[in-house]
Coordinates of C-alpha atoms in Angstrom, one line a residue:
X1 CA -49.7 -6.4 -32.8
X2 CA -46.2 -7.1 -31.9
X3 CA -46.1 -9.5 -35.4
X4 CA -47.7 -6.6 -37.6
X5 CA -44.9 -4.1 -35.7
X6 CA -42.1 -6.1 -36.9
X7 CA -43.4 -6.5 -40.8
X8 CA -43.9 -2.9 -41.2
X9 CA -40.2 -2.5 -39.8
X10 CA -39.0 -5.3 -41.6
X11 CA -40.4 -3.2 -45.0
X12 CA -38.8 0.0 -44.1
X13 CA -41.9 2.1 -42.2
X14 CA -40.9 4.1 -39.4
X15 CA -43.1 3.6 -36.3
X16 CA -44.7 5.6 -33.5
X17 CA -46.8 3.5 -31.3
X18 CA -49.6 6.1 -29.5
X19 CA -51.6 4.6 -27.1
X20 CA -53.3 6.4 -24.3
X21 CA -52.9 3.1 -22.0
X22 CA -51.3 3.6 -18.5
X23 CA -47.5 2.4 -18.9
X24 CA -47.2 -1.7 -16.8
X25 CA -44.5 -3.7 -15.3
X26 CA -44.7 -6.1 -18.3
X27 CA -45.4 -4.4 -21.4
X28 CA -43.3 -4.4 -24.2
X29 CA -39.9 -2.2 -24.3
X30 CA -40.6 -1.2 -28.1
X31 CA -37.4 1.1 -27.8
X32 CA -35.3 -2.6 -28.6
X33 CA -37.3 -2.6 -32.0
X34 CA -36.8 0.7 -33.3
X35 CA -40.2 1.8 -32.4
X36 CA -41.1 5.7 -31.0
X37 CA -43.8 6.2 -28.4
X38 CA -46.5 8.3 -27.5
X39 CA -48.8 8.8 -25.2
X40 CA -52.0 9.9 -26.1
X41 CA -55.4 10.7 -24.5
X42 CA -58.7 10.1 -25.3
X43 CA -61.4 12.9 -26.2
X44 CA -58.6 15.2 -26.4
X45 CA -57.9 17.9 -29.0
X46 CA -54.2 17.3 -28.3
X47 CA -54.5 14.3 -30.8
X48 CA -54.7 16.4 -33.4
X49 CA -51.6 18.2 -32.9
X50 CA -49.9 15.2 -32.7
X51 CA -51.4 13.7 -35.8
X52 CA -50.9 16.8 -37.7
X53 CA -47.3 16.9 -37.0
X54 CA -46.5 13.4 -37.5
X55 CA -48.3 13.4 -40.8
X56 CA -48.2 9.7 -41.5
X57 CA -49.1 8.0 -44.5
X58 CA -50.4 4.7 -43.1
X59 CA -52.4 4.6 -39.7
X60 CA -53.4 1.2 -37.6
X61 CA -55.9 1.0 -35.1
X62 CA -56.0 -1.6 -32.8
X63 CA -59.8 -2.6 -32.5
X64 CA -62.6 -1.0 -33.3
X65 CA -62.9 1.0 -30.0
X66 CA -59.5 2.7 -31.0
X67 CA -61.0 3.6 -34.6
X68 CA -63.8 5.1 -32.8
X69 CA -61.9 7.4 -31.0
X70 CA -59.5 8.3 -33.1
X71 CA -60.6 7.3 -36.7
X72 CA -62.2 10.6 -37.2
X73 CA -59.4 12.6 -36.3
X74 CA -56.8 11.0 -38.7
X75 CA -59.4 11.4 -41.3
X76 CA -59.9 15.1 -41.1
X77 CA -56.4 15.8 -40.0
X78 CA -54.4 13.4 -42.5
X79 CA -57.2 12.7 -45.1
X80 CA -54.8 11.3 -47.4
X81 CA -53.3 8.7 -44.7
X82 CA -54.5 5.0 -45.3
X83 CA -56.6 3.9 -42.3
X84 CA -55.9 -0.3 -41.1
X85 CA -58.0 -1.5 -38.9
X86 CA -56.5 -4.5 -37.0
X87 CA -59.4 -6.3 -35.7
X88 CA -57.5 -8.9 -33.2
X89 CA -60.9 -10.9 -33.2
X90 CA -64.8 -10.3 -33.8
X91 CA -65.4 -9.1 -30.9
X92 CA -69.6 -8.9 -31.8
X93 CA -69.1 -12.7 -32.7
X94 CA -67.2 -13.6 -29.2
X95 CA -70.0 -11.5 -27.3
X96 CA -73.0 -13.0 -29.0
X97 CA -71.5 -16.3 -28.7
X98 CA -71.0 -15.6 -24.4
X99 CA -75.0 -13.6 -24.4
X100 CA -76.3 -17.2 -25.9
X101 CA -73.6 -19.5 -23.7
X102 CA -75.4 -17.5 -20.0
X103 CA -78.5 -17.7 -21.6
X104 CA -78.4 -21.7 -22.0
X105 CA -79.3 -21.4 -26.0
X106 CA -77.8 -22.2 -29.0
X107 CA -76.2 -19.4 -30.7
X108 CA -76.8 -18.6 -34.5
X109 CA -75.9 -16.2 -37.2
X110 CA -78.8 -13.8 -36.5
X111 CA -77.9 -13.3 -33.0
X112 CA -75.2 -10.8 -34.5
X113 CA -77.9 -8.7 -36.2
X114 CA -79.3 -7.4 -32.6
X115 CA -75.8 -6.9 -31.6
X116 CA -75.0 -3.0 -30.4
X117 CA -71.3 -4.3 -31.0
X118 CA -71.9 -5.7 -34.3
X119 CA -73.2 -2.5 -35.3
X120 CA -70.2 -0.5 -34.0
X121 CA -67.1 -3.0 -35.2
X122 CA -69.0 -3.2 -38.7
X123 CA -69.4 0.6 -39.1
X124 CA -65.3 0.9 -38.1
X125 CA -64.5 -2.3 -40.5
X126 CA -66.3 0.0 -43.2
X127 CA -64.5 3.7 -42.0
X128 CA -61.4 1.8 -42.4
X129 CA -59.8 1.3 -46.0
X130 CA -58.8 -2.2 -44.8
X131 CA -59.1 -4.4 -41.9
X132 CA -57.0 -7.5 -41.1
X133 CA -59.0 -10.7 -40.2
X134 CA -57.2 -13.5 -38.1
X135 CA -59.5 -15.9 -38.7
X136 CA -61.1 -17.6 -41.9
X137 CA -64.5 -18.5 -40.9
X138 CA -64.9 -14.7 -39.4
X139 CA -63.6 -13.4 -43.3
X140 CA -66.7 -15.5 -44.2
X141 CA -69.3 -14.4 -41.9
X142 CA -68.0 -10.6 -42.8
X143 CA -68.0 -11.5 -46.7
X144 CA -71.0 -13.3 -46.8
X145 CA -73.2 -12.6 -43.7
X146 CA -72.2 -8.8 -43.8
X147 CA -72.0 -8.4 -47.4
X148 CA -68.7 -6.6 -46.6
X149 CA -66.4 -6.0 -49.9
X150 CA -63.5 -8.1 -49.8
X151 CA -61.6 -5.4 -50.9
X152 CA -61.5 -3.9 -47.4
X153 CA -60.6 -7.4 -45.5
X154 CA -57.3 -8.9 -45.6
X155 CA -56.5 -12.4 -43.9
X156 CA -54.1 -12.5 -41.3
X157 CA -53.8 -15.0 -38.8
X158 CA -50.9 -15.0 -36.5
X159 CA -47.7 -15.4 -38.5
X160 CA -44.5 -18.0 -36.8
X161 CA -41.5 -19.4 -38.5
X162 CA -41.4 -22.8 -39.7
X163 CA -41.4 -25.8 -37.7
X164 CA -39.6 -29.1 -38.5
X165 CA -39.1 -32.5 -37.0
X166 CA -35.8 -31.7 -35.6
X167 CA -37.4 -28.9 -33.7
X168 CA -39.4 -31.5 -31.8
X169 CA -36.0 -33.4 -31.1
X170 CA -34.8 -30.1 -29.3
X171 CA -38.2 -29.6 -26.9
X172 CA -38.4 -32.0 -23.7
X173 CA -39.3 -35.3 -24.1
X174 CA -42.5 -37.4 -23.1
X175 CA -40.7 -38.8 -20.4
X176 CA -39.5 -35.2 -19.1
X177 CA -42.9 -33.8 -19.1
X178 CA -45.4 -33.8 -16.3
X179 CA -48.8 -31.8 -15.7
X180 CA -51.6 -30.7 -17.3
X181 CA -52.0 -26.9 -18.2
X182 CA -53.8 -24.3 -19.5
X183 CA -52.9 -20.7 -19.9
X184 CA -54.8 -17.3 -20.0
X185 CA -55.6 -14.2 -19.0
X186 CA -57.8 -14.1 -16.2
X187 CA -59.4 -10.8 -17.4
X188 CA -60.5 -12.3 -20.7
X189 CA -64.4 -14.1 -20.0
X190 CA -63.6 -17.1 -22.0
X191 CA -60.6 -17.9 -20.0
X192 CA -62.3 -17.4 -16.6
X193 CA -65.4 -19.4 -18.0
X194 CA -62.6 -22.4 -19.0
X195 CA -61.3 -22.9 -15.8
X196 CA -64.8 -22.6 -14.5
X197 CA -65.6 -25.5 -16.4
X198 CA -62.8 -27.3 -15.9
X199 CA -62.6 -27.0 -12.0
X200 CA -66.5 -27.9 -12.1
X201 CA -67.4 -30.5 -15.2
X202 CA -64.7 -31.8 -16.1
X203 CA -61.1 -32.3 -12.9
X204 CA -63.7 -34.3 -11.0
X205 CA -63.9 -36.8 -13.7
X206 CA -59.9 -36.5 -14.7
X207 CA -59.2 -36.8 -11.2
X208 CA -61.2 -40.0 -10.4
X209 CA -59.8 -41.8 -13.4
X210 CA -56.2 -40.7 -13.1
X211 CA -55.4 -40.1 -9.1
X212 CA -52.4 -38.9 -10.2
X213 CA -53.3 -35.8 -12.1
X214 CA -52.2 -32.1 -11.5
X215 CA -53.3 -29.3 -13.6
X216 CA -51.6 -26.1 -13.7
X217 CA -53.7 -22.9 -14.2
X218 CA -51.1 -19.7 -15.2
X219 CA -52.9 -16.5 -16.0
X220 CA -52.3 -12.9 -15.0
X221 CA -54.6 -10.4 -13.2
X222 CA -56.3 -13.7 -10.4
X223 CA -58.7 -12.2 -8.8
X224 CA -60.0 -13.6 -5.4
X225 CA -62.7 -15.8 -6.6
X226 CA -60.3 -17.4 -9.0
X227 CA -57.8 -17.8 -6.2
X228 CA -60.7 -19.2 -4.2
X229 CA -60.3 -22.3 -6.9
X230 CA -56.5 -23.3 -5.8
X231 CA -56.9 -26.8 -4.3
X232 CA -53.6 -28.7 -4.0
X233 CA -54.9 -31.7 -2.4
X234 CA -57.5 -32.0 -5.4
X235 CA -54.5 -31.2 -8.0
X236 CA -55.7 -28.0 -8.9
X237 CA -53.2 -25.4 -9.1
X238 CA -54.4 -21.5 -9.3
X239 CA -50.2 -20.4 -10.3
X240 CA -50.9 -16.8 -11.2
X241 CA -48.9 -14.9 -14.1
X242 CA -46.5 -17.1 -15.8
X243 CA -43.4 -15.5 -16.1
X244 CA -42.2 -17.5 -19.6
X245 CA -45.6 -19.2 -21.0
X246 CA -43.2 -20.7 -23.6
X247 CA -41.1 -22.4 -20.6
X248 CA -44.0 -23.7 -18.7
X249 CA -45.8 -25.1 -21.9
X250 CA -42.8 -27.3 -23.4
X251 CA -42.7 -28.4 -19.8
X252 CA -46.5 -29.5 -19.5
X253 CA -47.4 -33.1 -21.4
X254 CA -50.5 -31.8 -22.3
X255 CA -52.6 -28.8 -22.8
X256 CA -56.1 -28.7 -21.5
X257 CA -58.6 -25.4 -23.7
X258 CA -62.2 -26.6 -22.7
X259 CA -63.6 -23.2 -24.1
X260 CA -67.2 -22.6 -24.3
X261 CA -67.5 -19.1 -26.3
X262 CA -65.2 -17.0 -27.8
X263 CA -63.7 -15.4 -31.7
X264 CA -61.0 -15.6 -33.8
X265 CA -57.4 -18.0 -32.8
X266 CA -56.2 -19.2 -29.9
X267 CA -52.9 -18.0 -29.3
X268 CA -52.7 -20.5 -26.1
X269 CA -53.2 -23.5 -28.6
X270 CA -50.9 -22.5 -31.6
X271 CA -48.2 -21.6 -29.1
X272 CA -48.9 -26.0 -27.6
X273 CA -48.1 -27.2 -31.0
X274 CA -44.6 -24.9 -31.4
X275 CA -43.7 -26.4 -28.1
X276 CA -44.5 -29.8 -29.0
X277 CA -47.2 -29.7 -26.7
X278 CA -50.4 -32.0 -27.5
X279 CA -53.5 -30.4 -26.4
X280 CA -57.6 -31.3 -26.2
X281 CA -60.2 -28.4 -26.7
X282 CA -63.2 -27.5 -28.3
X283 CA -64.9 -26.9 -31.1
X284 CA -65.0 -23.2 -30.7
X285 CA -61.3 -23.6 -29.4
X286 CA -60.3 -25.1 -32.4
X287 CA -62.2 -22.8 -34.8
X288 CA -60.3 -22.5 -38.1
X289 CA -57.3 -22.9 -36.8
X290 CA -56.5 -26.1 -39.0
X291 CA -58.0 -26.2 -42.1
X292 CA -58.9 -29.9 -41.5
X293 CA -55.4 -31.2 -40.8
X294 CA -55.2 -33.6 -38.0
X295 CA -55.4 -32.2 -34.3
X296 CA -52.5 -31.8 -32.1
X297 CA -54.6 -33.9 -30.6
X298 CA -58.2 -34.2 -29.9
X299 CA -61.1 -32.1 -30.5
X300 CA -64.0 -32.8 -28.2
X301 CA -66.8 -30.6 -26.4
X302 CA -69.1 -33.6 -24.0
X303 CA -66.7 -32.9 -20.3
X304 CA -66.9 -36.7 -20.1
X305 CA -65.4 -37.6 -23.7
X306 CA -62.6 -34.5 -23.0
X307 CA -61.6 -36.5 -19.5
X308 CA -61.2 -39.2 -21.3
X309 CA -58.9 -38.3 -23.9
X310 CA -57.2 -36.0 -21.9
X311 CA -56.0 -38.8 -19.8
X312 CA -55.4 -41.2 -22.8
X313 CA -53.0 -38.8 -24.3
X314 CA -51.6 -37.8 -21.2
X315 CA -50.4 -41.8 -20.3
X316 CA -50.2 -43.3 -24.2
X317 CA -46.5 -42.2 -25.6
X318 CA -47.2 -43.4 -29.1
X319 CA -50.9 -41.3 -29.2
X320 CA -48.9 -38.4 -27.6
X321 CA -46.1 -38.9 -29.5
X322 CA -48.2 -38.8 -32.8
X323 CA -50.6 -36.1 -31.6
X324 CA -47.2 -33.9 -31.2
X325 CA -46.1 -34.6 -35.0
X326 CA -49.7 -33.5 -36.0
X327 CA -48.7 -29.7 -34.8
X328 CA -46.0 -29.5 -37.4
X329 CA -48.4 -29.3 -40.4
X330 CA -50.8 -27.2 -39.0
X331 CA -48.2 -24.5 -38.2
X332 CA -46.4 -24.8 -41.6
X333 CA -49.1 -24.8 -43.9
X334 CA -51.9 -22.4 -41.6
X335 CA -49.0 -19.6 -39.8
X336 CA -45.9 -19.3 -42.0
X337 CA -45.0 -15.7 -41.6
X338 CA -43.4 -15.5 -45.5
X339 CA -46.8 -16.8 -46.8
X340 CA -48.4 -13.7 -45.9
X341 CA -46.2 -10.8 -44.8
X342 CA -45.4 -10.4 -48.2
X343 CA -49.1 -9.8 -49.4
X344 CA -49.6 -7.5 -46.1
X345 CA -47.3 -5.0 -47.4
X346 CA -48.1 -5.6 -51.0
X347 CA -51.6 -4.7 -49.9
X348 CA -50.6 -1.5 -48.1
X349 CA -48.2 -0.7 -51.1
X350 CA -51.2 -0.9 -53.5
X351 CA -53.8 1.5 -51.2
X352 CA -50.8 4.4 -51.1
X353 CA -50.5 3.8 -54.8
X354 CA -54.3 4.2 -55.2
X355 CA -56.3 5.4 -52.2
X356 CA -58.4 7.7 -54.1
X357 CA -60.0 5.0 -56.5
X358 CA -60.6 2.3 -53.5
X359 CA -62.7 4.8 -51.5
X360 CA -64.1 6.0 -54.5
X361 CA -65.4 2.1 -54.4
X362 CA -66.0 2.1 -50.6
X363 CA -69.5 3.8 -50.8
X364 CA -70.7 2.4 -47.4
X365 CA -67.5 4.0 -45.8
X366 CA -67.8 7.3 -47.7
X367 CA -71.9 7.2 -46.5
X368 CA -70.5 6.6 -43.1
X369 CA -67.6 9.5 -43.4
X370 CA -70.6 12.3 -43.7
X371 CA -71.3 14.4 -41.3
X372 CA -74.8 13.2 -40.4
X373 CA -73.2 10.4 -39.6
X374 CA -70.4 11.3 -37.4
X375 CA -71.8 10.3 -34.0
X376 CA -68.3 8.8 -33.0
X377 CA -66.3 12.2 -33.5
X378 CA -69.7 14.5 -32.0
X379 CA -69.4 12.6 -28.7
X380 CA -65.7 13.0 -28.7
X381 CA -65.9 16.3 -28.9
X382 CA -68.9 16.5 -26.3
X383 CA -67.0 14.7 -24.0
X384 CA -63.9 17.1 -24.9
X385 CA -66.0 20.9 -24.2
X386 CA -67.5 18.7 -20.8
X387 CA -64.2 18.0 -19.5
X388 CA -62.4 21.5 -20.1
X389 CA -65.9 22.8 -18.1
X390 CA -64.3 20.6 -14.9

């Protein structure tokens, strides 16, 4: 979000962030970007003052949950406004992927057709007049799966500047490195399912191979049974919400992502490679984040092949050293923010230009528009007359 922010401001947009999320100790001061602030609630008529008054010309919604609350009011309020939709993941994908991980199955394609999510993020992806994708085998399941127009999906996958061997010369060395990591918000199921897996299947096998071994966990929001988890004398460190996940990953020698389920990138595992980082994950971990370049690296889902690795590129300086080089490519040719920033707002440029011949085009997401359909904006306003009853 904070990537997209800074393109639009980069391009000249002025920005009012609305969000009716409670205010934290750590979110974002967007005042230091240039960026307004709202607060807005939910199921509230108030929005449409607001909206009204602003008057934008380009609207983003951040998930489908947003859309649905919202969506419906920008359209009847600002019909001529052009409605983004960013997606951040599939979230249908990630939770029919975690239904057929606790049900000990393999998951498939069709599993999203009996989805209630799939039906709710598809229906917003359609409202919307386009939707930003991070990641390319979701563009496919949407494009081909979905039959969804790629008129209304644009590929964006997180966007950093460019990396170069001197870079590498300016992180710490092999030498000055020590511990294996792995980073992520407790909150998040795939994260608390990783370090599930790794505490269970696959430290007892590190740990007997390599006495030596300490893994650091950082994530925020530990709750007490991940606490529970924190074993020093077994090298298992619970370390709670990192204050500078940059710092503490160009300080780790390796990066450990054993994830079982889960959508789009891994932030955790781009962010290894910028800081020279090697790391070993998953299959699903490393889901088109490459495009067939060489890993960072390995790639490896049996627990007893990852152990293995993990403590071959944790004690080899030539694999390591060659596993860190492998990063540079994969950030350069899969993240360069110039390669598609440029096409972001060329995109956006070209719906103001001509929103009233690409929803002319958008059948499905005029059918949805209709009134019949509206069930998102009739239980808004349910829930609005049953609160002001209160």
């Amino acid at each position: 979000m904070m990537q997209l922010i800074t393109i639009f401001k980069e391009n000249g947009f002025d920005i009012t962030f609305a969000s009716p999320a409670l205010d934290s100790d750590f979110m974002v001061d967007l005042s230091e970007f240039g960026v307004k602030k709202k607060s807005i609630e939910l199921n509230n008529s108030s929005f449409d003052d607001f909206i009204t008054e602003l008057n934008p010309d380009v609207v983003l919604f951040d998930r489908f949950m947003i859309e649905e609350q919202f969506g419906w009011r920008v359209a009847e309020n600002c019909p001529k406004a052009i409605r983004l939709l960013d997606t951040e993941d599939l979230h249908c994908l990630r939770t029919a992927r975690q239904k057929a991980f606790k049900e000990n199955r393999i998951f498939k394609l069709t599993d999203l057709l009996s989805e209630e999510v799939a039906k709710r993020e598809i229906a917003s992806i359609l409202r919307c007049d386009l939707s930003y994708i991070i990641s390319e085998f979701e563009m496919q399941i949407l494009k081909d799966f979905f039959k969804i127009d790629a008129a209304l999906l644009q590929y964006l996958p997180f966007l950093v500047e460019k990396m170069s061997r001197e870079d590498l010369l300016q992180l710490p060395s092999f030498e000055d490195r020590k511990n294996f990591v792995f980073i992520g918000n407790f909150l998040h199921e795939p994260n608390w399912n990783t370090v599930q897996y790794l505490k269970e299947s696959i430290w007892p096998s590190i740990k007997k191979q390599f006495t030596e071994a300490v893994l650091e966990v950082y994530g925020a929001y530990p709750s007490q049974k991940v606490l529970q988890l924190h074993q020093p004398k077994n090298g298992f460190f619970i370390m709670g919400r990192a204050e500078d996940a940059n710092e503490i990953v160009k300080k780790a020698k390796v990066v450990l992502a054993p994830i079982r389920f889960g959508a789009g990138l891994k932030g955790k595992l781009l962010e290894a490679m910028q800081c020279g980082t090697p790391s070993v994950t998953s299959t699903i971990g490393s889901e088109a984040m490459n495009e067939n370049l060489p890993w960072n690296g390995f790639i490896e889902d049996n627990p007893h092949e990852f152990a293995k690795k993990a403590i071959s590129l944790y004690l080899d300086e030539n694999l390591w050293l060659q596993s860190q080089k492998n990063g540079i490519p994969i950030v350069n040719e899969c993240y360069l923010k110039d390669k598609y920033s440029e096409k972001l707002i060329n995109r956006v440029n070209t719906l103001l230009n001509d929103s009233e011949s690409h929803r002319l085009h958008n059948f499905m997401g005029n059918l949805l528009q209709h009134h019949t359909l509206k069930s998102t904006m009739y239980m808004s306003k349910w829930i609005e007359a049953k609160n002001k009853k209160v």
